[in-house]
PDB file of C-alpha atoms in Angstrom:
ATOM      1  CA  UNK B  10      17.380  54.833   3.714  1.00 42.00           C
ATOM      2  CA  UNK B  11      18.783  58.069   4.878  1.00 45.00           C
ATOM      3  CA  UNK B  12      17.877  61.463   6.800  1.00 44.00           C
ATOM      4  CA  UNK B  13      19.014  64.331   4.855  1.00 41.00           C
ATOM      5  CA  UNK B  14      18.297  68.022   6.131  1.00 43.00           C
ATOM      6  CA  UNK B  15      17.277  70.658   4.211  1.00 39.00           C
ATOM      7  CA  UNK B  16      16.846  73.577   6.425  1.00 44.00           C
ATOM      8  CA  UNK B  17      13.582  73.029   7.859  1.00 46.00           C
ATOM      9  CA  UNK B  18      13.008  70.308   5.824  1.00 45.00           C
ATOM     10  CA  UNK B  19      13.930  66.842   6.657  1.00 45.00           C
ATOM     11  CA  UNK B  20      13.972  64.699   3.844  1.00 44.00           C
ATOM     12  CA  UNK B  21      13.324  60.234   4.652  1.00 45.00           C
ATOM     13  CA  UNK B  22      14.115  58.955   1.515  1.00 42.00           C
ATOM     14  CA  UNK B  23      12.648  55.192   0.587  1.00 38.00           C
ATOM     15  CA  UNK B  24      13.283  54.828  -2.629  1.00 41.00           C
ATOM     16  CA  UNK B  25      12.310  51.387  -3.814  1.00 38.00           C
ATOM     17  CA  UNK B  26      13.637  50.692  -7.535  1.00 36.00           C
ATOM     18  CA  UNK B  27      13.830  47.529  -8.792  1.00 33.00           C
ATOM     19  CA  UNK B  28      14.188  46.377 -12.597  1.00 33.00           C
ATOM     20  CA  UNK B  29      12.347  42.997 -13.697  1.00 32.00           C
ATOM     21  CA  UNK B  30      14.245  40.611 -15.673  1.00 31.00           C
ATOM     22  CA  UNK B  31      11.188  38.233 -16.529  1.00 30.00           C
ATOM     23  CA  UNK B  32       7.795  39.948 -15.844  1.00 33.00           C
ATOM     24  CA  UNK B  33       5.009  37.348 -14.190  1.00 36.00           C
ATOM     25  CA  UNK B  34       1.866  36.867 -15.945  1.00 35.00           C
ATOM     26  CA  UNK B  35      -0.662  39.225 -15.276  1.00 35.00           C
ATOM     27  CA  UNK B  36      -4.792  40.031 -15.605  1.00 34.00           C
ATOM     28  CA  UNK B  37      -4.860  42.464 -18.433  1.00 32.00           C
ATOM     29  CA  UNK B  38      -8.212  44.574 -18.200  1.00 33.00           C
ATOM     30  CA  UNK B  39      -9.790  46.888 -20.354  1.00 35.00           C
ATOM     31  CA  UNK B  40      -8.893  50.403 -18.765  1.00 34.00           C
ATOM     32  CA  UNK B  41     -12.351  52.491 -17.180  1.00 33.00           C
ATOM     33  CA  UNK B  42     -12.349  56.093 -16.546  1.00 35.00           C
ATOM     34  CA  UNK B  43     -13.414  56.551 -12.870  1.00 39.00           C
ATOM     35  CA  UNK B  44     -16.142  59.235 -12.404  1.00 45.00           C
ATOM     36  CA  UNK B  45     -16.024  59.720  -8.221  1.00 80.00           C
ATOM     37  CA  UNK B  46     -18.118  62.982  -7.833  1.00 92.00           C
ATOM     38  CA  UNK B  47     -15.888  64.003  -5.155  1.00 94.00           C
ATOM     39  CA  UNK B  48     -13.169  65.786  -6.657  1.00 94.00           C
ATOM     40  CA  UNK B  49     -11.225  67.210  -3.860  1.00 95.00           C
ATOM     41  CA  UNK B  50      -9.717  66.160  -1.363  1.00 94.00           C
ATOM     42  CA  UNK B  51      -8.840  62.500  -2.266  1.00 89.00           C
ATOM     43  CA  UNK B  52      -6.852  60.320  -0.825  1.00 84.00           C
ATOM     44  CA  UNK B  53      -3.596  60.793  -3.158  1.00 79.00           C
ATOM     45  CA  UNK B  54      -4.276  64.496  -2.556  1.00 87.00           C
ATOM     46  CA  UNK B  55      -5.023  64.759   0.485  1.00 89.00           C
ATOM     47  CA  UNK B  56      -6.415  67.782   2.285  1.00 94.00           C
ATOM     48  CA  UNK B  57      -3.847  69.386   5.356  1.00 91.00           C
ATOM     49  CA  UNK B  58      -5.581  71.376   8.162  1.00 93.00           C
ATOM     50  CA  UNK B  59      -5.577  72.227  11.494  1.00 93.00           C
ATOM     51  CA  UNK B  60      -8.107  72.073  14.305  1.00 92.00           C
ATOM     52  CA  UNK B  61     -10.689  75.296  14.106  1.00 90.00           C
ATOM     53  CA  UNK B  62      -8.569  76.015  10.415  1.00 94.00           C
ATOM     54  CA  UNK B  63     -10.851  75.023   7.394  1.00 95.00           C
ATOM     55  CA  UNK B  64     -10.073  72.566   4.431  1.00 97.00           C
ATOM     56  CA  UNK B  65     -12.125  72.863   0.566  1.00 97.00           C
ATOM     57  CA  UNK B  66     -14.280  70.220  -0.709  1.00 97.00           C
ATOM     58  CA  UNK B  67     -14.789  69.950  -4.498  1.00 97.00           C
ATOM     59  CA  UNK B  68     -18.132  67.955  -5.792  1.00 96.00           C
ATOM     60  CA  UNK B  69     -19.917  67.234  -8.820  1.00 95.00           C
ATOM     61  CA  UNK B  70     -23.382  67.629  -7.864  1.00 95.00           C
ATOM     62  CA  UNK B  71     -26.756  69.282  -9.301  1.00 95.00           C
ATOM     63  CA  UNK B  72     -27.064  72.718  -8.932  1.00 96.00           C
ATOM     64  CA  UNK B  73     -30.276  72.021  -6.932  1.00 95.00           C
ATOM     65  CA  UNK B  74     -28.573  70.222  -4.436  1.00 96.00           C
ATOM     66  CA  UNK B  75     -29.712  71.097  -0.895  1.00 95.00           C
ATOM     67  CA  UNK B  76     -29.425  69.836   3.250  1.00 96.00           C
ATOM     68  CA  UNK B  77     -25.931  69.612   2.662  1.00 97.00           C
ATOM     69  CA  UNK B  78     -24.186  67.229   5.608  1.00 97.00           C
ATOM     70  CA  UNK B  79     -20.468  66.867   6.283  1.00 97.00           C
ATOM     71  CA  UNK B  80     -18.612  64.598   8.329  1.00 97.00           C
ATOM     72  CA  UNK B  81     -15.464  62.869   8.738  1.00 97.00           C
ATOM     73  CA  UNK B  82     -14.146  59.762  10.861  1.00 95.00           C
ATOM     74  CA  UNK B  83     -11.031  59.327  12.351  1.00 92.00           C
ATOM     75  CA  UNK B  84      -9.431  56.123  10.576  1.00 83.00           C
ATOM     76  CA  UNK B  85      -7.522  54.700  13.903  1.00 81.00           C
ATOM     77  CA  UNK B  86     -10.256  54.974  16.494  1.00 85.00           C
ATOM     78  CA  UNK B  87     -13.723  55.121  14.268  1.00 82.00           C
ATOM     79  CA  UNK B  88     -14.347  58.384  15.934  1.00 93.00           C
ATOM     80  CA  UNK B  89     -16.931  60.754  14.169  1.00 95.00           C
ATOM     81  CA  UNK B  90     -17.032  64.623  13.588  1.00 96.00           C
ATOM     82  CA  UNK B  91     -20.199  66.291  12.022  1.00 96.00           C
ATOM     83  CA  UNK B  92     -18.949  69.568  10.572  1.00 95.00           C
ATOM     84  CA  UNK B  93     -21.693  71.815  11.410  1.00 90.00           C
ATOM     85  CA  UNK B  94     -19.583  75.080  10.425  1.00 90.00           C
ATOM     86  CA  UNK B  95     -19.217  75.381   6.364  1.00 94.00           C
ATOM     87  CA  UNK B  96     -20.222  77.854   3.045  1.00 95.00           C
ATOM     88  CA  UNK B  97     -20.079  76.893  -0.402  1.00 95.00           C
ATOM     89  CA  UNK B  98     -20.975  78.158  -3.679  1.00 96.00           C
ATOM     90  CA  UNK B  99     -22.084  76.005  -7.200  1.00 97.00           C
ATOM     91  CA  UNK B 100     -19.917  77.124 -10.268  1.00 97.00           C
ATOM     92  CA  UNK B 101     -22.728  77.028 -13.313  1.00 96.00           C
ATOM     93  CA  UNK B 102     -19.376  76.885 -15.896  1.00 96.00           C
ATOM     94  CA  UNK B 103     -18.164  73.652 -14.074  1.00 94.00           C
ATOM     95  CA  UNK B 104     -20.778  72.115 -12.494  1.00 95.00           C
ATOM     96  CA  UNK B 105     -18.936  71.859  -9.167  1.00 96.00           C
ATOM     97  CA  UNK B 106     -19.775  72.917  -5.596  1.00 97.00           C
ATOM     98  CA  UNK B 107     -16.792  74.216  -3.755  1.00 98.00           C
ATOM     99  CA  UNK B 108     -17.466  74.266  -0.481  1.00 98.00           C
ATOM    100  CA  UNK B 109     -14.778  75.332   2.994  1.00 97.00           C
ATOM    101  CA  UNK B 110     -15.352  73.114   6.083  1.00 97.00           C
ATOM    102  CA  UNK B 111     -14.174  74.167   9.475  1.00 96.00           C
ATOM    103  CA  UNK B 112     -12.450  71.611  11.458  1.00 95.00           C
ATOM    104  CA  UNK B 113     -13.796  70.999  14.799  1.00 93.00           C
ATOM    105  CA  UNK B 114     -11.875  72.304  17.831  1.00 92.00           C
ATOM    106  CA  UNK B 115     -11.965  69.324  19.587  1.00 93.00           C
ATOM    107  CA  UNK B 116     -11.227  66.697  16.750  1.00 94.00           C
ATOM    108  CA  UNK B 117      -8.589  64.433  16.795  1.00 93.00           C
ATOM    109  CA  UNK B 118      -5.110  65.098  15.230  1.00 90.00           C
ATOM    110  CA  UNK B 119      -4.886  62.341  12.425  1.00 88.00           C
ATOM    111  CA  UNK B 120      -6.005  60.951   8.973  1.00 88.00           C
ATOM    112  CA  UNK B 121      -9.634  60.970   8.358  1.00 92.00           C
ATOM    113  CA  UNK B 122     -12.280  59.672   5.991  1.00 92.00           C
ATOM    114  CA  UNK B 123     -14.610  62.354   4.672  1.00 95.00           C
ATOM    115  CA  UNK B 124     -18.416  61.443   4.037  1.00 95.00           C
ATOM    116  CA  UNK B 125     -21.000  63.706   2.439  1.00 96.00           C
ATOM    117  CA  UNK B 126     -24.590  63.750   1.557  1.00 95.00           C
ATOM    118  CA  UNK B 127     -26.797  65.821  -0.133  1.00 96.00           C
ATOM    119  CA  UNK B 128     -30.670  66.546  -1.837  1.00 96.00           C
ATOM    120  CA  UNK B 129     -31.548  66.822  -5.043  1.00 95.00           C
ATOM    121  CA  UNK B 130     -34.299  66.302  -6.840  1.00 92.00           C
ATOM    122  CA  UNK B 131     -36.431  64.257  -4.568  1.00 92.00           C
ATOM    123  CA  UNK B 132     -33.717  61.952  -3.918  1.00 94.00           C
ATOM    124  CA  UNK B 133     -30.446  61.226  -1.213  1.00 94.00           C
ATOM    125  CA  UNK B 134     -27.026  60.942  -2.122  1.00 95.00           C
ATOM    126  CA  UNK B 135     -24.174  60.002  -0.141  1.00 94.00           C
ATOM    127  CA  UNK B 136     -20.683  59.820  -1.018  1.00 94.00           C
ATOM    128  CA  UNK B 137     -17.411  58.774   1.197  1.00 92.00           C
ATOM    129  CA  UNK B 138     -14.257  59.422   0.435  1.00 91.00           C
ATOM    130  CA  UNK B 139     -11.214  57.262   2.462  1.00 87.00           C
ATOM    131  CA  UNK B 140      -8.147  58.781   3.917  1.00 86.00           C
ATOM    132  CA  UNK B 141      -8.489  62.327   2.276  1.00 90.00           C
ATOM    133  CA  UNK B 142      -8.215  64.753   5.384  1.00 94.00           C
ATOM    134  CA  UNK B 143      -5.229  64.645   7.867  1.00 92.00           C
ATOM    135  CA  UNK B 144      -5.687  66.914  10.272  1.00 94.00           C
ATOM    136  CA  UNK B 145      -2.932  68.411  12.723  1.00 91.00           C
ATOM    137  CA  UNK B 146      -3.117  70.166  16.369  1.00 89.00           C
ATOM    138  CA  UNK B 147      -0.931  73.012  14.569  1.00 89.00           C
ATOM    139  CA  UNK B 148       1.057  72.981  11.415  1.00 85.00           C
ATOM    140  CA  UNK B 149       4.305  71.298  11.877  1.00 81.00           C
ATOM    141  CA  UNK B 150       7.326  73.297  12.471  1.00 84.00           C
ATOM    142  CA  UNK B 151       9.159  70.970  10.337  1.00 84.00           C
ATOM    143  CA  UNK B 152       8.306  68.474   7.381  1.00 84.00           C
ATOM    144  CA  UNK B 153       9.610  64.856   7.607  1.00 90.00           C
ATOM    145  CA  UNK B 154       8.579  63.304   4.267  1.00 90.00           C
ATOM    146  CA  UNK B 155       8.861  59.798   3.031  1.00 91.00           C
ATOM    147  CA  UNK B 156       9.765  59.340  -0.689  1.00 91.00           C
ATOM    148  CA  UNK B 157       8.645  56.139  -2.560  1.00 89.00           C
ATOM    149  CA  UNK B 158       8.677  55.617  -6.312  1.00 89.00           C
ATOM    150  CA  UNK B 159       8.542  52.965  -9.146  1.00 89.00           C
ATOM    151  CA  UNK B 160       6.887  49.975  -6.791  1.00 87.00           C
ATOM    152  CA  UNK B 161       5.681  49.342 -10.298  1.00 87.00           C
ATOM    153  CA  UNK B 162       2.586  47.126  -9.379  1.00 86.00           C
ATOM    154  CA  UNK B 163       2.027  44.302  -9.323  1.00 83.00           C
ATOM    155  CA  UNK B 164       5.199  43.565  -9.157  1.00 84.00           C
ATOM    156  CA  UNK B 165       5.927  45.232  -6.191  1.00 83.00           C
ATOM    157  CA  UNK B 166       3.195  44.428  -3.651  1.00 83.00           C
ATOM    158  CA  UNK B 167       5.445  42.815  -0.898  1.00 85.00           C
ATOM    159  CA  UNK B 168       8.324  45.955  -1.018  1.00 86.00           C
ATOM    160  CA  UNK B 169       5.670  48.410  -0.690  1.00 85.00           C
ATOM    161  CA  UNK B 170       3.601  46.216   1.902  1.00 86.00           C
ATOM    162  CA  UNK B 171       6.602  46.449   3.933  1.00 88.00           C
ATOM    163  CA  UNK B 172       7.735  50.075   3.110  1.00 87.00           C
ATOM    164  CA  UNK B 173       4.025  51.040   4.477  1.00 86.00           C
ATOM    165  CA  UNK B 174       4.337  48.731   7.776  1.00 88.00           C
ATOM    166  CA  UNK B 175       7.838  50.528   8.399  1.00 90.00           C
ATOM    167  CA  UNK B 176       6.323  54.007   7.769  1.00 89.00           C
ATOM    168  CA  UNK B 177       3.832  53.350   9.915  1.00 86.00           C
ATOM    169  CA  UNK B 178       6.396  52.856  12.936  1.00 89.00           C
ATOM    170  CA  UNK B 179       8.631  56.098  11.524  1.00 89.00           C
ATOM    171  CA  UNK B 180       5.624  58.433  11.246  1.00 87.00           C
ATOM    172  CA  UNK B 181       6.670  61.295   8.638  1.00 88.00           C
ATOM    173  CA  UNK B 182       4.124  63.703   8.124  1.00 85.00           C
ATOM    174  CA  UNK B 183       3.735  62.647   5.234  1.00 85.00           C
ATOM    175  CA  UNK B 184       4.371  59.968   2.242  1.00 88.00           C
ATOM    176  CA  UNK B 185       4.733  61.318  -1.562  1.00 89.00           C
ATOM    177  CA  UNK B 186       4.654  58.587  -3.788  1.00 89.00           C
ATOM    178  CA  UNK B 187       6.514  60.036  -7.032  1.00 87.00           C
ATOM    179  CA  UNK B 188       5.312  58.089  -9.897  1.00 82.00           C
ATOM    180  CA  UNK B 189       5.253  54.500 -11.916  1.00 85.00           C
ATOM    181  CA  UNK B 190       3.191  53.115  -9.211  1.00 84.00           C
ATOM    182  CA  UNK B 191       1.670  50.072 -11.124  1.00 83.00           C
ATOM    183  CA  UNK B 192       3.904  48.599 -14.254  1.00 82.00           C
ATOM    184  CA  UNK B 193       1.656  48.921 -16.841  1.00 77.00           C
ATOM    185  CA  UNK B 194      -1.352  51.072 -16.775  1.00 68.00           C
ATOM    186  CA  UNK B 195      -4.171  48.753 -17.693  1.00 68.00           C
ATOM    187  CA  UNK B 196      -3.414  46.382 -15.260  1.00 76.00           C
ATOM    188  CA  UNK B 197      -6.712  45.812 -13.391  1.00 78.00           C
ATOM    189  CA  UNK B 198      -4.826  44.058 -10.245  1.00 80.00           C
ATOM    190  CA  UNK B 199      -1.972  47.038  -9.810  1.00 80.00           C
ATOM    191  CA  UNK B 200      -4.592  49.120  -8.696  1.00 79.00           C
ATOM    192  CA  UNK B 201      -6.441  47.098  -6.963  1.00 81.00           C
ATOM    193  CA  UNK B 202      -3.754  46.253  -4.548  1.00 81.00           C
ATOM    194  CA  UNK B 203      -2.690  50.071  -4.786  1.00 80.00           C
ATOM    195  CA  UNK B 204      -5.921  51.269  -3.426  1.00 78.00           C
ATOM    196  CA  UNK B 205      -6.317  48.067  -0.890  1.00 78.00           C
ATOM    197  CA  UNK B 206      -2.707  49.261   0.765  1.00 76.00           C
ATOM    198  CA  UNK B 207      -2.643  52.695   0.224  1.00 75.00           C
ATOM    199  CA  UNK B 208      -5.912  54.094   0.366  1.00 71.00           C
ATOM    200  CA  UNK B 209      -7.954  52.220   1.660  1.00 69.00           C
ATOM    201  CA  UNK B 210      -5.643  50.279   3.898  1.00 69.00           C
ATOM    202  CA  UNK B 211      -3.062  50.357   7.419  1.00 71.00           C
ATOM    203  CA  UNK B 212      -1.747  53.212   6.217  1.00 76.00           C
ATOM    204  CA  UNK B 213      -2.246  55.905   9.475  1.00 77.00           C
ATOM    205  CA  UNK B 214       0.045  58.773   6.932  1.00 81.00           C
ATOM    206  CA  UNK B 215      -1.435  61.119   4.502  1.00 82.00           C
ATOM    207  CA  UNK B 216      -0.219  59.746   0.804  1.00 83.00           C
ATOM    208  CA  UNK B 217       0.304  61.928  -2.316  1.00 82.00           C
ATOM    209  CA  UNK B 218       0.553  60.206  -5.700  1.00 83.00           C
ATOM    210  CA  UNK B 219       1.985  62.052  -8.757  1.00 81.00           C
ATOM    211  CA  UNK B 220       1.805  59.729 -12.120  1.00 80.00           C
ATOM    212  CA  UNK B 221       4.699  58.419 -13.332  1.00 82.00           C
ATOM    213  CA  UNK B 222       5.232  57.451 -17.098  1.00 79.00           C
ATOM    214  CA  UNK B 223       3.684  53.606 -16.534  1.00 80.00           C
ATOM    215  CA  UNK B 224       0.775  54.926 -14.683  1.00 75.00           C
ATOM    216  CA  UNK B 225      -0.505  57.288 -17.905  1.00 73.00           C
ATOM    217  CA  UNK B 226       1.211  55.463 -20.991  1.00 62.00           C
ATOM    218  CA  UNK B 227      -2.454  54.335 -22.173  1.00 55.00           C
ATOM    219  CA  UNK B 228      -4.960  56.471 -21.050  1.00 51.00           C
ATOM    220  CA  UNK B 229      -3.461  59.782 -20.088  1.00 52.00           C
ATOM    221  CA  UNK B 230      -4.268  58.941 -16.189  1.00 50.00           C
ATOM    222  CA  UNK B 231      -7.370  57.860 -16.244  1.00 54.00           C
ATOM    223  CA  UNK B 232      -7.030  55.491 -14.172  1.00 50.00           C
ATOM    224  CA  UNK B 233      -5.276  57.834 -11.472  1.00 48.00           C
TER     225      UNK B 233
END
């Protein structure tokens, strides 16, 4: 682990690489393409913003869709912001609604879960989306990032169970996971435990995820 400067930029390197000698059995699924409407933010792309700044939402949804409704809850304290403040527009090519919410001036600074519901066609939908929004008083004046890469799940679930407890204690701004997150692609249980402890989990830090060669050998990503 080391603290290397670049500028402005500090740098927190955790870079967890291990090679396995004799590989564990292992559930072996058949891989499924997920189909989450919400297509922005998510939580390994999480959306950055500040209080009374604004932050897009992307969503599959009919082009009838109506009484839009926007909140998000803090994940440490279970506190709750309706977003009353927002304008979108449906994309007939795509099928997508982008739509700009404004933070609230009085919300929290942290990472947030982002819930939305909608009308269409005589019926309600609501979608949530975990850890997608981190939101700051005012953008950082410098970037302390935490790098992690090839945890290679399942394999890896008690180095990066630990690597998130320490980060938790460290508090970058920000963790960037860069790739070969679970060994094999189609294993059901890699990303099962991925979302459990990274999404969905004690992480309090905003995560990005970019593929790595063993998360995409099978399926170009689909499981991403």
């Amino acid at each position: 682990m080391g603290d290397v400067k670049f500028g402005r930029v500090h740098l927190l390197l955790i870079v967890v690489l291990f090679s396995i000698c004799i590989l564990p059995s292992a559930t072996i699924s058949q891989s499924m393409v997920v189909t989450d409407p919400i297509k922005y933010p998510l939580p390994s792309w999480p959306a950055l913003c500040v209080l009374n700044g604004s932050f897009k939402v992307v969503i599959r949804a009919p082009s009838s869709a109506t009484k839009w409704l926007f909140s998000i809850t803090h994940n440490t304290i279970n506190v709750k912001y309706d977003i009353g403040s927002f304008n979108g527009f449906y994309n007939s090519s795509s099928g997508l609604w982008t739509f700009y919410l404004q933070v609230p001036s009085n919300a929290l600074e942290g990472l947030y879960s982002l819930r939305v519901s909608y009308v269409a066609d005589g019926a309600s939908y609501v979608y949530t989306q975990p850890k997608c929004v981190y939101v700051f008083k005012t953008y950082p004046g410098y970037l302390l990032i935490a790098h992690v890469s090839d945890t290679h799940l399942p394999y890896g679930a008690d180095v990066i169970a630990r690597a998130i407890y320490e980060l938790n204690l460290i508090r970058p701004t920000i963790i960037v996971h860069t790739g070969d997150l679970a060994d094999i692609d189609v294993i059901a249980s890699a990303w099962d435990y991925a979302w459990s402890i990274l999404f969905n989990g004690s992480s309090k830090i905003p995560i990005l995820v970019i593929p790595g060669n063993h998360d995409h050998s099978g399926d170009d990503a689909a499981n991403y």
